[in-house]
Short mmCIF file of C-alpha atoms (C1' of nucleotides) in Angstrom, two decimals:
data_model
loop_
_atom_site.label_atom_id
_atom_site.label_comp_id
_atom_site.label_asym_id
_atom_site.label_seq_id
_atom_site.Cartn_x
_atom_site.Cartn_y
_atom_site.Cartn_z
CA UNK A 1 0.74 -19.48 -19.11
CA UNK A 2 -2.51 -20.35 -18.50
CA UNK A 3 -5.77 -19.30 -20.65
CA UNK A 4 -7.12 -17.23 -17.48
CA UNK A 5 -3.84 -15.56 -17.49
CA UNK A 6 -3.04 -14.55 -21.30
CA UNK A 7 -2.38 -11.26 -21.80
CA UNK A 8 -0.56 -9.02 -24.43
CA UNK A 9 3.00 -9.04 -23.25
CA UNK A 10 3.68 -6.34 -26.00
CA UNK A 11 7.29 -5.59 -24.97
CA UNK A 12 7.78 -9.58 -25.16
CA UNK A 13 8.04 -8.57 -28.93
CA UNK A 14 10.60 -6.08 -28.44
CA UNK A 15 14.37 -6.99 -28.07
CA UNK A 16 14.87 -7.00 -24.11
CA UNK A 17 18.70 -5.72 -24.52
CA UNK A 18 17.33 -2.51 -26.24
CA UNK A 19 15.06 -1.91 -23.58
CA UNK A 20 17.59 -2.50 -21.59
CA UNK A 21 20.13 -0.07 -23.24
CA UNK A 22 17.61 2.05 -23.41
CA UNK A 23 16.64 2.52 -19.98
CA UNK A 24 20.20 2.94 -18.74
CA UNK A 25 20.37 5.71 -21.14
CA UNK A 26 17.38 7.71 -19.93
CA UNK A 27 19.03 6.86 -16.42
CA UNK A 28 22.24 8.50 -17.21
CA UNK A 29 21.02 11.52 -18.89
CA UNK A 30 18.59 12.16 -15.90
CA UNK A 31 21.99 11.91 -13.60
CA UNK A 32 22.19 8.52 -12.47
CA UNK A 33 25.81 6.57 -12.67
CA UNK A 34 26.07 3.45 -14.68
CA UNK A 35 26.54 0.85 -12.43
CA UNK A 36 26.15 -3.11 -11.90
CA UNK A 37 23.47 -2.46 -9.06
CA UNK A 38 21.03 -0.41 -11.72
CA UNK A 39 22.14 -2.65 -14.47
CA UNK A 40 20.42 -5.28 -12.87
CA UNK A 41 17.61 -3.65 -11.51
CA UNK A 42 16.19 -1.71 -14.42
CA UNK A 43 16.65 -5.51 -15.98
CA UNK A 44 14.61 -7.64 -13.30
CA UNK A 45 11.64 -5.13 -14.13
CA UNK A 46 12.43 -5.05 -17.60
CA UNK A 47 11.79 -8.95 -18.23
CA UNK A 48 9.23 -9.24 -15.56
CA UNK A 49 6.11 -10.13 -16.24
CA UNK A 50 3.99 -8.17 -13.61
CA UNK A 51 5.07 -5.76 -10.89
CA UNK A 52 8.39 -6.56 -8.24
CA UNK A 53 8.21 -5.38 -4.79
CA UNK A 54 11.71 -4.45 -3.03
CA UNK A 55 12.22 -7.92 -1.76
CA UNK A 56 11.65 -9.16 -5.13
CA UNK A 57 14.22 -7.21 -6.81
CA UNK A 58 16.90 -7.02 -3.85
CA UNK A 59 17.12 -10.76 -2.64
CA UNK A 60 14.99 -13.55 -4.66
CA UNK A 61 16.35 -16.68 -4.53
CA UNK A 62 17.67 -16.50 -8.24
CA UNK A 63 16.83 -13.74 -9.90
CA UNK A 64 18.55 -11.82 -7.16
CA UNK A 65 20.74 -9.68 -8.01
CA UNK A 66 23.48 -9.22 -5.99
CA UNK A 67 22.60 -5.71 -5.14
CA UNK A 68 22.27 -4.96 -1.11
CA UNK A 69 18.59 -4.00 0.09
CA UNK A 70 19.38 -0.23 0.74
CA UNK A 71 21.35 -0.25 -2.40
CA UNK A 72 18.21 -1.31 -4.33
CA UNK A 73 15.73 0.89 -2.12
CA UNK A 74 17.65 3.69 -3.22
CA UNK A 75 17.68 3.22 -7.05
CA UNK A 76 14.13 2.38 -7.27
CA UNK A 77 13.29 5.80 -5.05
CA UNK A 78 15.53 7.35 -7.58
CA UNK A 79 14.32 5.88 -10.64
CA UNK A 80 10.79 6.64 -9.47
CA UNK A 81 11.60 10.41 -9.08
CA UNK A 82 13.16 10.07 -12.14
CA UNK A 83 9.67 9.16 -13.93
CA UNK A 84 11.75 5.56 -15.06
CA UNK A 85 9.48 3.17 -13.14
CA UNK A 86 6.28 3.42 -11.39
CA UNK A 87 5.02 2.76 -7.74
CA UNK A 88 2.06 0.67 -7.68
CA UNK A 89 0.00 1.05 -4.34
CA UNK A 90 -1.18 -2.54 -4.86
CA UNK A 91 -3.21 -4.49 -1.77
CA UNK A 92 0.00 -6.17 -0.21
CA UNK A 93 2.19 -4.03 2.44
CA UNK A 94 4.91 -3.63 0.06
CA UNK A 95 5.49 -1.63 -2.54
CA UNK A 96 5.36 -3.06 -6.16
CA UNK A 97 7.12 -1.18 -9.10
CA UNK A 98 7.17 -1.75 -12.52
CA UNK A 99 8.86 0.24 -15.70
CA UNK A 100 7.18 2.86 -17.92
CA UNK A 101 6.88 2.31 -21.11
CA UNK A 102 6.17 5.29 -22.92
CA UNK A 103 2.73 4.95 -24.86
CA UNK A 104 2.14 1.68 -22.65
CA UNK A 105 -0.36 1.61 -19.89
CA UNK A 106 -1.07 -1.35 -17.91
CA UNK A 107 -4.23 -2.33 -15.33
CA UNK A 108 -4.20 -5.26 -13.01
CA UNK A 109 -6.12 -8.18 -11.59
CA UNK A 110 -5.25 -8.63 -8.50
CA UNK A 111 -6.46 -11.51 -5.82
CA UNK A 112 -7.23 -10.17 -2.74
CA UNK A 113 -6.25 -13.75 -0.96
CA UNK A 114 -3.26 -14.86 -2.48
CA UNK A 115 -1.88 -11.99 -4.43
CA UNK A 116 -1.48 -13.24 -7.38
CA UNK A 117 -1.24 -10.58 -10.05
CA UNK A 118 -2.46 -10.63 -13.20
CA UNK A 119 -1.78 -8.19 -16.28
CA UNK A 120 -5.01 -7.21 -17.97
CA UNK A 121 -5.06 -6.71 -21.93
CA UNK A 122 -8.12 -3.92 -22.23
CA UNK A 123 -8.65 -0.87 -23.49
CA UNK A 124 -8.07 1.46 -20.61
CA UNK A 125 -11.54 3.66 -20.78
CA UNK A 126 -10.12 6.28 -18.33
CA UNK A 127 -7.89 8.75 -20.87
CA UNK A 128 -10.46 10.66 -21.71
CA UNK A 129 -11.31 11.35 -17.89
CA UNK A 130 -8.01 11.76 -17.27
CA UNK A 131 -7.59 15.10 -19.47
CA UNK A 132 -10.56 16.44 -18.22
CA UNK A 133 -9.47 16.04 -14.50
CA UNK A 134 -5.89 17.43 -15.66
CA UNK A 135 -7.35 20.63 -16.40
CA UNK A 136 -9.90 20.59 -13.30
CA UNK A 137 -7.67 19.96 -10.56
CA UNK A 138 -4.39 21.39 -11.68
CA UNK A 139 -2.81 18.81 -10.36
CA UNK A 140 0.17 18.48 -12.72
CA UNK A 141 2.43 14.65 -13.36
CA UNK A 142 -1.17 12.98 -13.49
CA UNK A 143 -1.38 9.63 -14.29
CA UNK A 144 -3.65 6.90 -13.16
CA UNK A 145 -4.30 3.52 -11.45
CA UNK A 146 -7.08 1.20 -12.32
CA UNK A 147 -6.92 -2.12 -10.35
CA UNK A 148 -9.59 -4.56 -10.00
CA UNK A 149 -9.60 -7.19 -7.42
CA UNK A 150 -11.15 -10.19 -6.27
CA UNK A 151 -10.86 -13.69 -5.38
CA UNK A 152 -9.49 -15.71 -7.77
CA UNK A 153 -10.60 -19.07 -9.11
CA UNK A 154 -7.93 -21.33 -6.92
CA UNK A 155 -8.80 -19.31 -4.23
CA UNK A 156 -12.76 -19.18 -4.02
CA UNK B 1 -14.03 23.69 0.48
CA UNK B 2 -12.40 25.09 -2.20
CA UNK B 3 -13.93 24.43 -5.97
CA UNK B 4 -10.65 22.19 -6.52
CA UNK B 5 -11.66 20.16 -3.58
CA UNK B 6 -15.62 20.46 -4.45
CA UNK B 7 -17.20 17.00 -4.89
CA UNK B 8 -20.43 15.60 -4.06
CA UNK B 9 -21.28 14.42 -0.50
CA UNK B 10 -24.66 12.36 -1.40
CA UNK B 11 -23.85 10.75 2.03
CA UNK B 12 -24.31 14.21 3.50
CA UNK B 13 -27.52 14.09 2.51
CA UNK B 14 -28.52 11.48 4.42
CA UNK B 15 -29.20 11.20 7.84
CA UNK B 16 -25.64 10.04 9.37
CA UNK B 17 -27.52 8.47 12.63
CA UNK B 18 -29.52 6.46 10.30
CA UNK B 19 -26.38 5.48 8.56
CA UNK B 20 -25.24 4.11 11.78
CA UNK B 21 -27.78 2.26 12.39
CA UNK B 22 -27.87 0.26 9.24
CA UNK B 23 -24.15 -0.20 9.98
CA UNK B 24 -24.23 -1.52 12.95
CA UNK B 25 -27.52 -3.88 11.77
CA UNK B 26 -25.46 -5.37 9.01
CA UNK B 27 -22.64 -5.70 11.51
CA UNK B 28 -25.06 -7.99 14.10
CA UNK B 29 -26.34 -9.74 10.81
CA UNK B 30 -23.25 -10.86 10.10
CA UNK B 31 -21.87 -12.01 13.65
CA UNK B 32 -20.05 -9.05 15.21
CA UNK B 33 -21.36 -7.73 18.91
CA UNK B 34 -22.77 -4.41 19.19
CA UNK B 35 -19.84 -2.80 21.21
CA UNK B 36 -18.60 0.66 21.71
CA UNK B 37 -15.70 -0.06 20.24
CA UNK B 38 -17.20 -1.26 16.54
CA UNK B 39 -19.94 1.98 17.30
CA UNK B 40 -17.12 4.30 17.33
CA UNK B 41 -15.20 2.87 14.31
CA UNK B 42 -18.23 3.13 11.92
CA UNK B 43 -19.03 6.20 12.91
CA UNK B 44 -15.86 7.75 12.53
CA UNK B 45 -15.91 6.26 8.96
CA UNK B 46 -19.15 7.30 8.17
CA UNK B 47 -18.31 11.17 8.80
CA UNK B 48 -15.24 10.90 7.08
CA UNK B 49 -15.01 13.07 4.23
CA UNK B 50 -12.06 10.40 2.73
CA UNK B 51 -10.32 7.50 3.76
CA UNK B 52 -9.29 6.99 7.19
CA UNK B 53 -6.00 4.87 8.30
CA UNK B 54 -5.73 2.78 11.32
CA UNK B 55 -3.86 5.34 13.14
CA UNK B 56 -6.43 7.67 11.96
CA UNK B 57 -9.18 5.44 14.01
CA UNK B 58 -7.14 4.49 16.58
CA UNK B 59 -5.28 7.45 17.60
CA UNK B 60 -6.01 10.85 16.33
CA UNK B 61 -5.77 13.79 18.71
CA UNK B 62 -9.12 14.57 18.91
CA UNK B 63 -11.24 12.38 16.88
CA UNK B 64 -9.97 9.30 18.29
CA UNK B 65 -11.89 6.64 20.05
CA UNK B 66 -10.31 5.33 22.23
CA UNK B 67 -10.65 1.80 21.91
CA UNK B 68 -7.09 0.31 21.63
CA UNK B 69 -5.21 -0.08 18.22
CA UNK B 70 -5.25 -3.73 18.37
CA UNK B 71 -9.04 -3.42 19.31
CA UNK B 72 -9.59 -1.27 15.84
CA UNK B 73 -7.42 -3.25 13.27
CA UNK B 74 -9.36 -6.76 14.37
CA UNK B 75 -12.39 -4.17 13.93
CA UNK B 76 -11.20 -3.01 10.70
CA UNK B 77 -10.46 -6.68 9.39
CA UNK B 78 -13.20 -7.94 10.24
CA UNK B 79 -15.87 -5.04 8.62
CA UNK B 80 -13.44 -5.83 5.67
CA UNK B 81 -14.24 -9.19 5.45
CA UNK B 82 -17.64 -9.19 6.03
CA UNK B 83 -17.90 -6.31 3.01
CA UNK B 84 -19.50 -3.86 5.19
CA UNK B 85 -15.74 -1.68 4.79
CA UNK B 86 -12.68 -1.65 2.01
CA UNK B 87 -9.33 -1.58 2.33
CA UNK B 88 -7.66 0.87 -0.36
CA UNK B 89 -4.10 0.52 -1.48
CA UNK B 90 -2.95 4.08 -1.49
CA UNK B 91 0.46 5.36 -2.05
CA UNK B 92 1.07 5.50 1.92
CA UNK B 93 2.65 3.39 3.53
CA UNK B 94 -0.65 2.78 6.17
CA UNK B 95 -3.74 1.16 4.42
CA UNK B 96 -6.53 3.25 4.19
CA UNK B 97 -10.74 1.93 4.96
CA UNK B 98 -13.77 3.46 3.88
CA UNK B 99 -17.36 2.68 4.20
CA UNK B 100 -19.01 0.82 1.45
CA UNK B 101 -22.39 2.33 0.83
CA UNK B 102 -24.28 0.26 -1.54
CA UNK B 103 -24.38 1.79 -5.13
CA UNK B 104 -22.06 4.30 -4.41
CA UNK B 105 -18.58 4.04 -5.79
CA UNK B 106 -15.69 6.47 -5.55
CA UNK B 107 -12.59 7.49 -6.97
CA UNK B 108 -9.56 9.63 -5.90
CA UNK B 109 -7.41 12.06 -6.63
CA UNK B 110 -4.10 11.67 -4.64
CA UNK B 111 -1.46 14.14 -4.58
CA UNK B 112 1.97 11.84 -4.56
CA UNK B 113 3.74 14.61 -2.28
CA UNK B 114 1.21 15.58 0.56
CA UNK B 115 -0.71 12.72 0.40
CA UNK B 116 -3.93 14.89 0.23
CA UNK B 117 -7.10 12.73 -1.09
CA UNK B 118 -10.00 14.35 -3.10
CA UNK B 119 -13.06 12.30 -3.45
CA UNK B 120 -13.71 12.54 -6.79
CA UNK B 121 -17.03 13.74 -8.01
CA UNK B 122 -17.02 11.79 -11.71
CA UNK B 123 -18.93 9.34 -13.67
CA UNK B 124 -16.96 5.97 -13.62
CA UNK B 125 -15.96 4.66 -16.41
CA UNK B 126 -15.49 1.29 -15.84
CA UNK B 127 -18.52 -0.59 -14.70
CA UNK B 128 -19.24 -2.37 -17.97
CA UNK B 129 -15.47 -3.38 -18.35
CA UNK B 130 -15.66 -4.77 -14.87
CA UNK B 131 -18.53 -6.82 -15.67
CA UNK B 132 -16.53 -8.28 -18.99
CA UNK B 133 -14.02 -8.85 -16.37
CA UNK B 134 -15.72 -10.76 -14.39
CA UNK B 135 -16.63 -12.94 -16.90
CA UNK B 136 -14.07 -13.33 -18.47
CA UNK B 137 -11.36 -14.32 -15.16
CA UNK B 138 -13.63 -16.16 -13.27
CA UNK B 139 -12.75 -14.07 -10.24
CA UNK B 140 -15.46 -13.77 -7.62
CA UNK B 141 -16.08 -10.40 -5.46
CA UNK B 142 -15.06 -8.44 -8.00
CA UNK B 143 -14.79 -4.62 -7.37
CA UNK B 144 -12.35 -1.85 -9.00
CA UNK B 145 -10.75 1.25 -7.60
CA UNK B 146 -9.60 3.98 -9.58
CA UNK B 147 -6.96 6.42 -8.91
CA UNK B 148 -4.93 9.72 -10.20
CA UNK B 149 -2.34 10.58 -8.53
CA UNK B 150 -0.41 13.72 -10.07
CA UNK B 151 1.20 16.94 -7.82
CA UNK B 152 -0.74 19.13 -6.21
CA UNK B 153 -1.05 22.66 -7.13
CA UNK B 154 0.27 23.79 -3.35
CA UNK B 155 3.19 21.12 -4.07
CA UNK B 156 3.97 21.98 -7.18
"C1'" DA C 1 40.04 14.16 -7.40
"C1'" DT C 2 35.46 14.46 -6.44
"C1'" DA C 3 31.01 13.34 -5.73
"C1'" DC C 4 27.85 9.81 -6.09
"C1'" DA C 5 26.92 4.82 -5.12
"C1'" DT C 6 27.37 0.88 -2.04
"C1'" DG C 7 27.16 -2.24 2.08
"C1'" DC C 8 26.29 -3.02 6.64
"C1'" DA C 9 23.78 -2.16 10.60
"C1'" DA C 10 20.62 0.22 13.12
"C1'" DA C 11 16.27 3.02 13.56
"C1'" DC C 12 11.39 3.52 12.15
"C1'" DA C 13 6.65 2.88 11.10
"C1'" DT C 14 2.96 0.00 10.70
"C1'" DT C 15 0.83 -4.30 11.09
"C1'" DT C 16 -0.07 -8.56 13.36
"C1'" DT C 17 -0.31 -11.91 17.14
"C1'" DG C 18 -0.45 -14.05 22.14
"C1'" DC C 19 -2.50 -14.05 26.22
"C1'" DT C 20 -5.32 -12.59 29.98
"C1'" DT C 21 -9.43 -10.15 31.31
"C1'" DT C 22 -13.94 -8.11 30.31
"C1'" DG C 23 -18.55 -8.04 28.74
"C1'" DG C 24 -22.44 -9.04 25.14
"C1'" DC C 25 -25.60 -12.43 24.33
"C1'" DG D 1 -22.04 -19.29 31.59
"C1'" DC D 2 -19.94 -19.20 27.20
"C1'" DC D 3 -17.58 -17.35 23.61
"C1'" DA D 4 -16.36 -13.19 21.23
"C1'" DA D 5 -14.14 -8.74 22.05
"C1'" DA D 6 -10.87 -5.70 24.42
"C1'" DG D 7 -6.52 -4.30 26.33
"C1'" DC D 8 -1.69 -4.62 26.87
"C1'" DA D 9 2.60 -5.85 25.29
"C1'" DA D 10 5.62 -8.01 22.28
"C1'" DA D 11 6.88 -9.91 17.65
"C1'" DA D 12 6.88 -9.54 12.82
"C1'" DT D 13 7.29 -7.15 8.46
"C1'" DG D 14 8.77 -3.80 5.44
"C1'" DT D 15 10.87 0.86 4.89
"C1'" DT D 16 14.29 4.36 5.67
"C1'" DT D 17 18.61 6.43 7.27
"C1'" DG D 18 23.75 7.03 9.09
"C1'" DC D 19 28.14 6.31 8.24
"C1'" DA D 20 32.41 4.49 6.47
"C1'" DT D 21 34.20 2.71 2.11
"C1'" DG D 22 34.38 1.94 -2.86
"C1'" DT D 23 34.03 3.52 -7.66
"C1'" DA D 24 32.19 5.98 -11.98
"C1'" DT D 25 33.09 10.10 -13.99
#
DNA sequence: ATACATGCAAACATTTTGCTTTGGC
DNA sequence: GCCAAAGCAAAATGTTTGCATGTAT
């Protein structure tokens, strides 16, 4: 990993298998059936570093699991609804997901030319704002995206 | 407009034929013909209250130009690239362009059910963490956008 | 035993490109 | 007149659904 890209990987200092066991068991009280296919997804986000899109998850090379597309569509719609991972509306066509952590809240670097994603260690200075537009809008399940982008080094 | 939906217009307060104008200048400036086709876009993007997608542009019942879709996405790629538009990575699945007006910045408030957007009328918190960014990755063209998505109190 | 999950294939929605013609400069 | 822009149509990309079968509970 280079310098440009270090960034806190704090669950890197948790046991993966936990988070692992845990997820499945937030998945299965919420209604979802413990099965090889969600096994493997929740696990691909789990030890990833930054956010997977669909095709990531459902047919890369290796890490593929050997899940069908639709099968994998399906969990991650469900495990989205469920409030298990979260739907980034990053620059690229697809859809990129990545887990919640409770108490963790990651921003991203992205480049708008080759896509590269990066993870960014700040403070997040929107919580505050966040509260107060809670109670203005009355929009309820708020949560936020902060994304910066730009052209990265390589490709400027 | 409701007081839910209330946020400040400053472009309203400007003369939106001027606005054109300078659009279309920096368009020339930077290479593009002055054609009805590229007229129509920026206007419609210029009177639009929030972000507009291509199908928006292109084909909407009545505010429609009716230059071809092909016609508007080069349009739209182009003003992208030449910084005179962005391209915002909503939750749809269509990407969504708005007009950069310089030293103005805006958030949004998406509802992750109806897809309504509300401009947001707020202080942004970020500009002196972008700058640290900046710095910091080496990235080039750097700009942030900032969004809450949550459920909508008619969804709800 | 039942209802949910899966795989395969097909339908969809949106973006992107090729090629010929038109029109701004 | 030249080269960029427009229009039409088709290809590409990624998402979503229908239906028959398998499997966790």
């Amino acid at each position: 990993m280079s310098a440009t890209h270090s960034h806190t990987h704090s669950r890197a200092h948790r046991d993966p298998e936990c988070l692992l066991c845990q997820a499945l068991e937030r998945a299965r009280d919420r209604g979802l059936r413990q099965t090889a296919a969600l096994e493997d997804v929740l696990r691909m986000l789990i030890e990833a570093p930054t956010p997977l899109t669909l095709a990531d998850v459902a047919s890369s090379p290796k890490l593929a699991s050997k899940a069908d597309r639709a099968t994998v569509y399906r969990l991650l719609t469900k495990l989205e609804k469920l409030g298990i991972i979260r739907r980034l509306g990053l620059h690229d066509r697809a859809a990129y997901y990545t887990m919640i952590f409770p108490g963790e809240h990651n921003d991203y670097l992205v480049c708008t030319e080759c896509g590269r994603i990066d993870r960014l260690a700040i403070e997040c200075p929107v919580e505050e704002l966040e509260a107060q537009i809670a109670k203005q809008s009355k929009f309820t399940r708020l949560y936020h995206e902060l994304m910066f982008f730009g052209v990265c080094p390589k490709c400027a």
